[in-house]
Coordinates of C-alpha atoms in Angstrom, one line a residue:
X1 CA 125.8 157.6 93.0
X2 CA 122.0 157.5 93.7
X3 CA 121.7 154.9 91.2
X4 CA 124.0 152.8 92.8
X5 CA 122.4 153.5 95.9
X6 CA 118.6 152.4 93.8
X7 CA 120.3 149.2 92.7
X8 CA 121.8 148.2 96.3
X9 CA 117.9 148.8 96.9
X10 CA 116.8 146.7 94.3
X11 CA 119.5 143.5 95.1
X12 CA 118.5 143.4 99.3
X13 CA 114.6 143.8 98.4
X14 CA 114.9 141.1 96.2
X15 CA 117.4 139.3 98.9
X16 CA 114.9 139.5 101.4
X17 CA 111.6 139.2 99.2
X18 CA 113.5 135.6 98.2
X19 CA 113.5 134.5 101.9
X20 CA 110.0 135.0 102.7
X21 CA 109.0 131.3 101.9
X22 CA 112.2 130.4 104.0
X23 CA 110.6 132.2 107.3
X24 CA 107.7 129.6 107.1
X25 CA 105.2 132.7 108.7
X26 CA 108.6 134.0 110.5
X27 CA 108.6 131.0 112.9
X28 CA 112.5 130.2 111.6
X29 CA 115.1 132.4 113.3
X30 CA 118.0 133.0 110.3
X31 CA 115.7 133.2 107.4
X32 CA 113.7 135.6 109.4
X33 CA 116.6 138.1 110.6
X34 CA 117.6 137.7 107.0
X35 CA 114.9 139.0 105.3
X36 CA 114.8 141.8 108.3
X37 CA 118.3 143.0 107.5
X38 CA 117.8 142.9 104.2
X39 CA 114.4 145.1 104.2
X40 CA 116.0 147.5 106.7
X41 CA 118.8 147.8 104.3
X42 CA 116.5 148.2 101.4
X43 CA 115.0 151.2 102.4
X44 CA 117.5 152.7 103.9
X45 CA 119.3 152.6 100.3
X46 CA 116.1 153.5 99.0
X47 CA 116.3 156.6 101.4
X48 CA 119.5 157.6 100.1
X49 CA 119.1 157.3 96.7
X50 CA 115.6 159.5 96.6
X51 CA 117.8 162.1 97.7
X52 CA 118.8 162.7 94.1
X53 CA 116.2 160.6 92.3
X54 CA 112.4 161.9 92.4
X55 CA 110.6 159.4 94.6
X56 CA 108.0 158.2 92.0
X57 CA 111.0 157.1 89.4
X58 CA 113.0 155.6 92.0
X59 CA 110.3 153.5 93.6
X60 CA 108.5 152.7 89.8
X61 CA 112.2 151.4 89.4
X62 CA 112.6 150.0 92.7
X63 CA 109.0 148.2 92.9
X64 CA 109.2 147.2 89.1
X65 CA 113.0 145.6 88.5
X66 CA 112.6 144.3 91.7
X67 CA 109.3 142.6 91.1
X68 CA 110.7 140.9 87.7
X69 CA 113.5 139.7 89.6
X70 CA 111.3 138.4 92.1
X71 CA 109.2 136.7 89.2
X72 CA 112.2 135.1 87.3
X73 CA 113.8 133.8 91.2
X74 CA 110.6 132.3 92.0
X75 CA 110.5 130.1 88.6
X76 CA 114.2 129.8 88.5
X77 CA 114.4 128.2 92.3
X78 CA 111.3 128.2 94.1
X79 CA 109.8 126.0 91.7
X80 CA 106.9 128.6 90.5
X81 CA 105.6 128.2 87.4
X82 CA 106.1 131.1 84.8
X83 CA 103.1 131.4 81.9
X84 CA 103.1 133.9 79.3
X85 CA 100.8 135.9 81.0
X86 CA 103.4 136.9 83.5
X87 CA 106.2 137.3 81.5
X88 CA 103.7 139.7 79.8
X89 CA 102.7 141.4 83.0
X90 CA 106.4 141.7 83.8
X91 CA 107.0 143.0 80.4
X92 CA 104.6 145.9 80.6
X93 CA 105.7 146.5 84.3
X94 CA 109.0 147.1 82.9
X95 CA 107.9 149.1 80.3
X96 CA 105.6 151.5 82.7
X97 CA 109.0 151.8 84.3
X98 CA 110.7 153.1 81.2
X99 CA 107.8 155.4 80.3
X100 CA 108.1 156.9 83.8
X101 CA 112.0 157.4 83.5
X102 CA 111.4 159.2 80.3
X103 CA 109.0 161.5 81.7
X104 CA 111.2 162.1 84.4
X105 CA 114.1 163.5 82.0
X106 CA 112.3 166.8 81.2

């Protein structure tokens, strides 16, 4: 169950990290209450699922996943451009995040 609580995490993190352009420096209402809900709900996911999961894997996991999502939304929609030197850097964030839950398993 903590894991499902991590990934409801993960999905409103990324939710709300996507509406920050939207806010335009929070001076737009809806985007703005959005991305509060959805950071509120975040961590209070996040709070539930370090209950069960040691806080450094769950936020390595948390910080990681949701910072590739984050990457691949921005080139996807936002119209960010995407090099080989961050799909790199996303690759070896991913990997640190691997490593970690390895460690963890011991």
């Amino acid at each position: 169950m903590a894991y499902l609580f991590l990934l409801g995490a993960i999905t409103a993190e990324v939710i709300g990290t996507s509406l920050l352009k939207a806010t335009d420096g929070f001076t737009r209402l809806w985007p703005t209450a959005g991305l509060a809900v959805a950071y509120l709900s975040a961590f209070g996911l996040l709070s539930l699922a370090v209950k069960d999961i040691p806080v450094g894997v769950a936020y390595a996991v948390w910080s990681g996943l949701g910072t590739a999502a984050i990457m691949a939304i921005g080139a996807a929609f936002l119209g960010e451009p995407l090099s080989v030197t961050k799909v790199i850097g996303a690759g070896l964030v991913i990997a640190g995040v691997v490593v970690l839950n390895l460690g963890g398993a011991h």
